[in-house]
PDB file of C-alpha atoms in Angstrom:
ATOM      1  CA  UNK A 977       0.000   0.000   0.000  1.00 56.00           C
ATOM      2  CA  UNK A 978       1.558   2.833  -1.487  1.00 62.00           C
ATOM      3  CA  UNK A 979       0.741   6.431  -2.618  1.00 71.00           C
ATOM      4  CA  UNK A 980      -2.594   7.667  -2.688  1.00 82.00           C
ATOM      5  CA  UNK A 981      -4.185   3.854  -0.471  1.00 87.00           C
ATOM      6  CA  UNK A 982      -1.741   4.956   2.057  1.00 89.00           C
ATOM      7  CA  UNK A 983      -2.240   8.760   2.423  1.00 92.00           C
ATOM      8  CA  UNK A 984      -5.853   8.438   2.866  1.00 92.00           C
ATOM      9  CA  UNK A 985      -5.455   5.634   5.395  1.00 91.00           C
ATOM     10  CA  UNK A 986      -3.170   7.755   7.627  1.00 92.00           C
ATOM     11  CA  UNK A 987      -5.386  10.533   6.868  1.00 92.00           C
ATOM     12  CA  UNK A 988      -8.201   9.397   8.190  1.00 92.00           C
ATOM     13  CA  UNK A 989      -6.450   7.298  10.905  1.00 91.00           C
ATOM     14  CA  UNK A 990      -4.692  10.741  12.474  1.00 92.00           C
ATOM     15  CA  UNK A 991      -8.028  12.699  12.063  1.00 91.00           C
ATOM     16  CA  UNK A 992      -9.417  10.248  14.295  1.00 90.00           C
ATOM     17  CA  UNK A 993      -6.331  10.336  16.699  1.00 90.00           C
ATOM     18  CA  UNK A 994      -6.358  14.401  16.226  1.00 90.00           C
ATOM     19  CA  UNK A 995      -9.487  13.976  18.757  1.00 87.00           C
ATOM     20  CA  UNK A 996      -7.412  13.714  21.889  1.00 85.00           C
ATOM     21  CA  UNK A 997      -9.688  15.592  23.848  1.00 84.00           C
ATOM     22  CA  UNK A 998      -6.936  16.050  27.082  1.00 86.00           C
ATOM     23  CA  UNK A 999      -4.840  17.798  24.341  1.00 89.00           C
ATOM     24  CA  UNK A1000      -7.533  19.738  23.309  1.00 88.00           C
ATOM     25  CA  UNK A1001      -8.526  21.005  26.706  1.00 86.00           C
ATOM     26  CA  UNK A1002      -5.228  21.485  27.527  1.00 89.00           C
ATOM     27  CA  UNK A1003      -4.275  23.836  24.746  1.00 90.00           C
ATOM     28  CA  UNK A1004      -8.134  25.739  25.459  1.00 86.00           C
ATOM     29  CA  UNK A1005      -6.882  26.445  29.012  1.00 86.00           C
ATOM     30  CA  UNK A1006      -3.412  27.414  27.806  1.00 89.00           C
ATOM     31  CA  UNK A1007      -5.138  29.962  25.485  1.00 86.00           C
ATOM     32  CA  UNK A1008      -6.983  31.624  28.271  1.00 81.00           C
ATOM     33  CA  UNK A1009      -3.635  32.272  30.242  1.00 82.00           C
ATOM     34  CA  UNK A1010      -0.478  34.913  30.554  1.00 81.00           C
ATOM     35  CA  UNK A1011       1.265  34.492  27.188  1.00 84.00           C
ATOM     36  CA  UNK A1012      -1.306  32.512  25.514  1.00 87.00           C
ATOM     37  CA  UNK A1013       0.356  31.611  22.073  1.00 89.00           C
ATOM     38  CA  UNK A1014       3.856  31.104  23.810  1.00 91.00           C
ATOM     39  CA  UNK A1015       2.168  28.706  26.165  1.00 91.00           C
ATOM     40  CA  UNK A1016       0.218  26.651  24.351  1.00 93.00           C
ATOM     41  CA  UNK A1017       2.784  26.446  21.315  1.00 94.00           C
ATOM     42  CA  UNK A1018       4.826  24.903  23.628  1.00 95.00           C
ATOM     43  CA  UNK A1019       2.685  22.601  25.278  1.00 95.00           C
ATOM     44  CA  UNK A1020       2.082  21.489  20.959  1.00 95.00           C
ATOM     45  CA  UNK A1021       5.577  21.520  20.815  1.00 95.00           C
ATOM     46  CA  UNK A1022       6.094  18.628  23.627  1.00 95.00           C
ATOM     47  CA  UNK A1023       3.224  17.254  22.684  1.00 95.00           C
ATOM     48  CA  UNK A1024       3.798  16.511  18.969  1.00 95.00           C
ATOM     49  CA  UNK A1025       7.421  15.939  19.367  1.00 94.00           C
ATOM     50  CA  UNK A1026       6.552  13.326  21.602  1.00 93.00           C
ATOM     51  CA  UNK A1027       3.948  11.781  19.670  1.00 94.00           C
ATOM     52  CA  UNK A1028       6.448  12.220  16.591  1.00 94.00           C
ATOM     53  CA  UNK A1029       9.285  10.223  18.201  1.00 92.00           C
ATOM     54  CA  UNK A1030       7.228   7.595  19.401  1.00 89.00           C
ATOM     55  CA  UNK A1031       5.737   6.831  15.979  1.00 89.00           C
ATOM     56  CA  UNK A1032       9.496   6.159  15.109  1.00 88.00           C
ATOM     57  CA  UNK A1033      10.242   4.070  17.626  1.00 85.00           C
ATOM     58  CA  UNK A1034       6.444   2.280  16.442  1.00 85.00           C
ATOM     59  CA  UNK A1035       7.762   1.797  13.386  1.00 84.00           C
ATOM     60  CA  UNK A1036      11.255   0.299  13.694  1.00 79.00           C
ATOM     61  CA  UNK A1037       9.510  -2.101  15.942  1.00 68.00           C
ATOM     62  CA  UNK A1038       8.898  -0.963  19.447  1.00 49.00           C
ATOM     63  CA  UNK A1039       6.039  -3.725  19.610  1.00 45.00           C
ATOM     64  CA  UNK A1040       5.777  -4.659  23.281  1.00 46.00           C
ATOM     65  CA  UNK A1041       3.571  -2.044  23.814  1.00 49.00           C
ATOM     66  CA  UNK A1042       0.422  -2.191  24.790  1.00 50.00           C
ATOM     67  CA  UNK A1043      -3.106  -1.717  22.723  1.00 52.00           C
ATOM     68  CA  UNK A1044      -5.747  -1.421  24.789  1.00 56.00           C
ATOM     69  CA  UNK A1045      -5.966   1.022  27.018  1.00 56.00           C
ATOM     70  CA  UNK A1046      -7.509  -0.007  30.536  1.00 63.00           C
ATOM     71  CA  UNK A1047     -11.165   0.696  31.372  1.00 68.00           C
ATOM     72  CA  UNK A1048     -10.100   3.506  34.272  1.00 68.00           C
ATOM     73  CA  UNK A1049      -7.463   5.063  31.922  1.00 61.00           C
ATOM     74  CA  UNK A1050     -10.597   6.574  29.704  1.00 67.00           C
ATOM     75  CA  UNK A1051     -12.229   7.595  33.425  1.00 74.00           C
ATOM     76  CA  UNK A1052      -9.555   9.465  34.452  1.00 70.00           C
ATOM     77  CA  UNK A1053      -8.717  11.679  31.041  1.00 66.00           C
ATOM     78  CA  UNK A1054     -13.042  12.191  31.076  1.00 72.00           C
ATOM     79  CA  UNK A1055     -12.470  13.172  34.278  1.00 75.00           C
ATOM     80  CA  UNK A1056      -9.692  15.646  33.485  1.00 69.00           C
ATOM     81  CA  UNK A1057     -11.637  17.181  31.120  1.00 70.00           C
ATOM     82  CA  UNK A1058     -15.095  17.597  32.759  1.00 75.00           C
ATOM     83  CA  UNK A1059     -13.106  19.357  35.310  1.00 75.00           C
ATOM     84  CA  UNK A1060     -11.590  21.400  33.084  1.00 70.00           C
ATOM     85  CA  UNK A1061     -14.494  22.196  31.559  1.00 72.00           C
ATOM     86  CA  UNK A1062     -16.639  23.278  34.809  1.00 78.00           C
ATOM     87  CA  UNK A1063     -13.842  25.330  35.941  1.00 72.00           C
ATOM     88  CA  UNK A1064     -14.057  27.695  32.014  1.00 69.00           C
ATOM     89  CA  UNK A1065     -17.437  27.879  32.700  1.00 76.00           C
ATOM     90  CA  UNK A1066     -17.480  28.963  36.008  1.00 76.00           C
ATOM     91  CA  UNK A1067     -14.554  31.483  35.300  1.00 68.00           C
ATOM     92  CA  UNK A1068     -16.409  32.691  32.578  1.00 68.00           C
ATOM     93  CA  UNK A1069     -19.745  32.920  34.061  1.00 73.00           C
ATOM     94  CA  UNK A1070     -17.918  34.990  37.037  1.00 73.00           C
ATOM     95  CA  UNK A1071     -17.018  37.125  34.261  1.00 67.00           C
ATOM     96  CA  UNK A1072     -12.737  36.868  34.520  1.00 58.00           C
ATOM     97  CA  UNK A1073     -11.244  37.970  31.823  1.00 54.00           C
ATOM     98  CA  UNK A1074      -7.876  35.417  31.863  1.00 57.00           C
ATOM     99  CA  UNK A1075      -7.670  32.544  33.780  1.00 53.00           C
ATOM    100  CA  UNK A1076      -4.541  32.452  36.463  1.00 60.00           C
ATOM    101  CA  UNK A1077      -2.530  29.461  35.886  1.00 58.00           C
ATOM    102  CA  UNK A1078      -0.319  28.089  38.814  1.00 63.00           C
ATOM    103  CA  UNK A1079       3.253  30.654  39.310  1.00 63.00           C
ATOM    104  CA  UNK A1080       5.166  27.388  38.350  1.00 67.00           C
ATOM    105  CA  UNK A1081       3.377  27.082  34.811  1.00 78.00           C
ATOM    106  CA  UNK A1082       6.514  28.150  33.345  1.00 86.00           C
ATOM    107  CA  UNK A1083       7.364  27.384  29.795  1.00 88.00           C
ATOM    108  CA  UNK A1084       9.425  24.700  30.184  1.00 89.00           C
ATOM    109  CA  UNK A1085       6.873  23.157  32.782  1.00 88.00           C
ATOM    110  CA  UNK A1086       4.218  23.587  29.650  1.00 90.00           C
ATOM    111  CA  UNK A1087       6.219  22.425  27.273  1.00 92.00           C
ATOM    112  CA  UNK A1088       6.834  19.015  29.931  1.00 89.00           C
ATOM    113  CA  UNK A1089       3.407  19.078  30.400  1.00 88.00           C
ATOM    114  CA  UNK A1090       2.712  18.398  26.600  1.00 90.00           C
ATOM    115  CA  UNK A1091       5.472  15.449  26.775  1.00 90.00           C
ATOM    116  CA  UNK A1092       3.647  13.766  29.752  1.00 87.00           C
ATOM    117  CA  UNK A1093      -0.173  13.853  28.235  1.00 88.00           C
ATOM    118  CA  UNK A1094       1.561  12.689  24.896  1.00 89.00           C
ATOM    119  CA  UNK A1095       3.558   9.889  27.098  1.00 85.00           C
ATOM    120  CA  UNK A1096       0.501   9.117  28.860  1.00 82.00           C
ATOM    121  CA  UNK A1097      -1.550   7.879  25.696  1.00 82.00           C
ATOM    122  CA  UNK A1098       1.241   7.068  23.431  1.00 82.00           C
ATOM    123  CA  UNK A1099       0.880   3.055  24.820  1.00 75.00           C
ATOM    124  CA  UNK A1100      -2.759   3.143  24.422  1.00 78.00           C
ATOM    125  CA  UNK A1101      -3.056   4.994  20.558  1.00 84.00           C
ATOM    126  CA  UNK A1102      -4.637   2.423  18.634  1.00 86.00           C
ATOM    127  CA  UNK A1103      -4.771   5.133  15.685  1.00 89.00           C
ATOM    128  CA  UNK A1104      -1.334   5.451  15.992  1.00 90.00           C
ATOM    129  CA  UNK A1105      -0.209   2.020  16.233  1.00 87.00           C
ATOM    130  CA  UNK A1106      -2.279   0.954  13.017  1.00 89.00           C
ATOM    131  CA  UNK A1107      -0.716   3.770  10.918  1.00 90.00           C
ATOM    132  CA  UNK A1108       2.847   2.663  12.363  1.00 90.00           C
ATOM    133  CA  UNK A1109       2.210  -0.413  11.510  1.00 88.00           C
ATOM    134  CA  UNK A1110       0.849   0.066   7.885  1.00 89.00           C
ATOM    135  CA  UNK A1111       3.558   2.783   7.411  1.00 91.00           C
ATOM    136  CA  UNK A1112       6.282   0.183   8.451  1.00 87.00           C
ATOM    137  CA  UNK A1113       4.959  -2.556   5.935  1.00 86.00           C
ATOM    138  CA  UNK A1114       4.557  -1.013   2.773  1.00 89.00           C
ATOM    139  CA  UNK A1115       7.011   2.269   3.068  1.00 87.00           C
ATOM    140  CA  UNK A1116      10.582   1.074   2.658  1.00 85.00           C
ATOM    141  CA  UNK A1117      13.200   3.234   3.328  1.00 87.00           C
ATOM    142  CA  UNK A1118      13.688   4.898   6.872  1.00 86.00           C
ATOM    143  CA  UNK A1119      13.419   8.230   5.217  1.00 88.00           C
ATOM    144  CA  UNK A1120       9.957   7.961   3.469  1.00 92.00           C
ATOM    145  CA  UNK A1121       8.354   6.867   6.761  1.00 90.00           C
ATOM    146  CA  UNK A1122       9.757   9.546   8.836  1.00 91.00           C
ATOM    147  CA  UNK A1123       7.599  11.441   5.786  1.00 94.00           C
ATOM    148  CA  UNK A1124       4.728   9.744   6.483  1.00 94.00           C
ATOM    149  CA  UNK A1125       4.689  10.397  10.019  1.00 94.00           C
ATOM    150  CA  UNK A1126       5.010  13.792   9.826  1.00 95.00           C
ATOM    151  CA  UNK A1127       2.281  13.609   7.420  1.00 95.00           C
ATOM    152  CA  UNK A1128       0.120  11.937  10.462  1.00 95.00           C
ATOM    153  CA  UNK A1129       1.428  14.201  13.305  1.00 95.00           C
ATOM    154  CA  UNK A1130       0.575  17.278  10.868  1.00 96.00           C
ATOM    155  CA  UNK A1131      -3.003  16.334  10.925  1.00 96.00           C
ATOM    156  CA  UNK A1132      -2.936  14.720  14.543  1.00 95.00           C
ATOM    157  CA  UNK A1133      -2.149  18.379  15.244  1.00 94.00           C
ATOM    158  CA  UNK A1134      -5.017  20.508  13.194  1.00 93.00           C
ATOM    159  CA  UNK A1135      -7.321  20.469  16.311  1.00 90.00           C
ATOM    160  CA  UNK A1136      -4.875  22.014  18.389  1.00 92.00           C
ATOM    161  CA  UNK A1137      -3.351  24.748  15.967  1.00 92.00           C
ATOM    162  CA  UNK A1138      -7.262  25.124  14.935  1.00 91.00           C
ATOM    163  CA  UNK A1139      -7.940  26.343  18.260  1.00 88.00           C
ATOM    164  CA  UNK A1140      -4.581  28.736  18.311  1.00 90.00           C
ATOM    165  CA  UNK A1141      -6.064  30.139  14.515  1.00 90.00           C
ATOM    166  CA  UNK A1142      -9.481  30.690  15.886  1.00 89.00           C
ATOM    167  CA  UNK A1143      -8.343  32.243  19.196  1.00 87.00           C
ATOM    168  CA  UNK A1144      -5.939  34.719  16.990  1.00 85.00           C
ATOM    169  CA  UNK A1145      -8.686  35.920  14.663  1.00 88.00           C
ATOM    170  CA  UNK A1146     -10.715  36.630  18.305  1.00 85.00           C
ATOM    171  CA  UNK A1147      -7.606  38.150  19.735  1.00 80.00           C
ATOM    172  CA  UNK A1148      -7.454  40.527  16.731  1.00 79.00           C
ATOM    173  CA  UNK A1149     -11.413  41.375  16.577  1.00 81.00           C
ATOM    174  CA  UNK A1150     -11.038  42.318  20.486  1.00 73.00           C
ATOM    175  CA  UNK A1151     -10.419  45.929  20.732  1.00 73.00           C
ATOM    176  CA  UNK A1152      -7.721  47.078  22.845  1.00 65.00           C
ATOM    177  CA  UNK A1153      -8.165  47.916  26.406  1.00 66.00           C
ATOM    178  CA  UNK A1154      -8.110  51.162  27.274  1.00 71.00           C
ATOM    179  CA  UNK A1155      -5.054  52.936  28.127  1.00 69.00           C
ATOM    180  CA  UNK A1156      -4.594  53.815  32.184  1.00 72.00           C
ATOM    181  CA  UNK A1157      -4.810  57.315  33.069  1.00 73.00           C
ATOM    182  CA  UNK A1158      -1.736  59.075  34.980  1.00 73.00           C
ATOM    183  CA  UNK A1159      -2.922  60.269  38.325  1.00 68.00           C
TER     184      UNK A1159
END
C-alpha cells in the first residue's frame, strides 16, 4: 500500500487520533492564560514531538507495547476534562477575563506538560499504532516513513493549531483595552 491507499489511510487514521480531547482542553486552558500563544505552542511543541518520536520508535519495531488502554485510563482523562471544563465555565460565568494558571506554569513546565499527556496515551493509541504499523509494511526506506509520520502528526495536530487560529482571529477582533490614566 503505497501512494494515494496509504495517504488516505493515515489521513483518516490521524483525524481520528487528532481527537485527543486532554490535548484539546489542555491547549483551550493554555489559550486563556499569561502568554497565551507562547504557552500553548509549547505545550504542541512537547506534545507533537513526543507523539512524533514515538511513531518512530512504532515503526522500527517498538512492539511490546500495549493496545488497549484499561477501562479507568478513559475515566480518568473524562475526568480531566469535565473538570476542566466546569472550571471555564465557572470562570467565565464569574465574568474573569484570563484565567490564572499556577506561578510554576513556566514554559518549560508547559512544554513538559505536553510530553507527559503525549507519554501518557502514546501506549494506548490504537490510531497510531495501526498507521505505524501500515507505514512500516509497505514504506521502505527509513526516510519515506519519517515522511509519512510527519504527514500523520501534521493532521494529529489541526485540532490544536485550529484552536490557536481561531483564538488569533478573536484576539485581533477584540479591541484594545483602554489605556490607564496618569494620576
Amino acid at each position: 500500500m503505497t501512494g494515494a491507499p496509504l495517504f488516505s489511510t493515515l489521513t483518516a487514521l490521524a483525524l481520528a487520533d487528532s481527537l485527543h480531547l486532554l490535548a484539546i482542553a489542555a491547549a483551550v486552558y493554555l489559550l486563556g492564560t499569561e502568554q497565551p500563544f507562547r504557552r500553548t505552542a509549547t505545550f504542541v511543541a512537547g506534545l507533537i514531538g513526543t507523539h512524533f518520536a514515538g511513531g518512530v520508535l512504532l515503526v522500527v519495531g517498538w512492539g511490546f507495547v500495549p493496545i488497549t488502554p484499561p477501562r479507568w485510563w478513559s475515566v480518568i482523562e473524562w475526568g480531566v476534562i469535565a473538570a476542566i471544563l466546569v472550571l471555564a465555565i465557572v470562570r467565565w460565568r464569574r465574568g474573569g477575563a484570563r484565567f490564572r494558571p499556577p506561578a510554576s506554569l513556566t514554559l518549560p513546565t508547559t512544554f513538559g506538560l505536553g510530553v507527559v499527556v503525549s507519554l501518557a496515551d502514546l501506549a494506548f493509541d490504537l490510531p497510531y499504532h495501526l498507521a505505524a504499523a501500515r507505514i512500516a509494511a509497505s514504506v521502505p526506506t527509513m526516510g519515506e516513513q519519517v515522511v509519512w509520520l510527519a504527514w500523520f502528526n501534521l493532521v494529529y495536530a489541526l485540532p490544536l493549531l485550529i484552536a490557536m487560529g481561531a483564538y488569533a482571529v478573536l484576539a485581533l477582533r477584540r479591541p484594545a483595552p483602554p489605556a490607564p490614566t496618569p494620576p
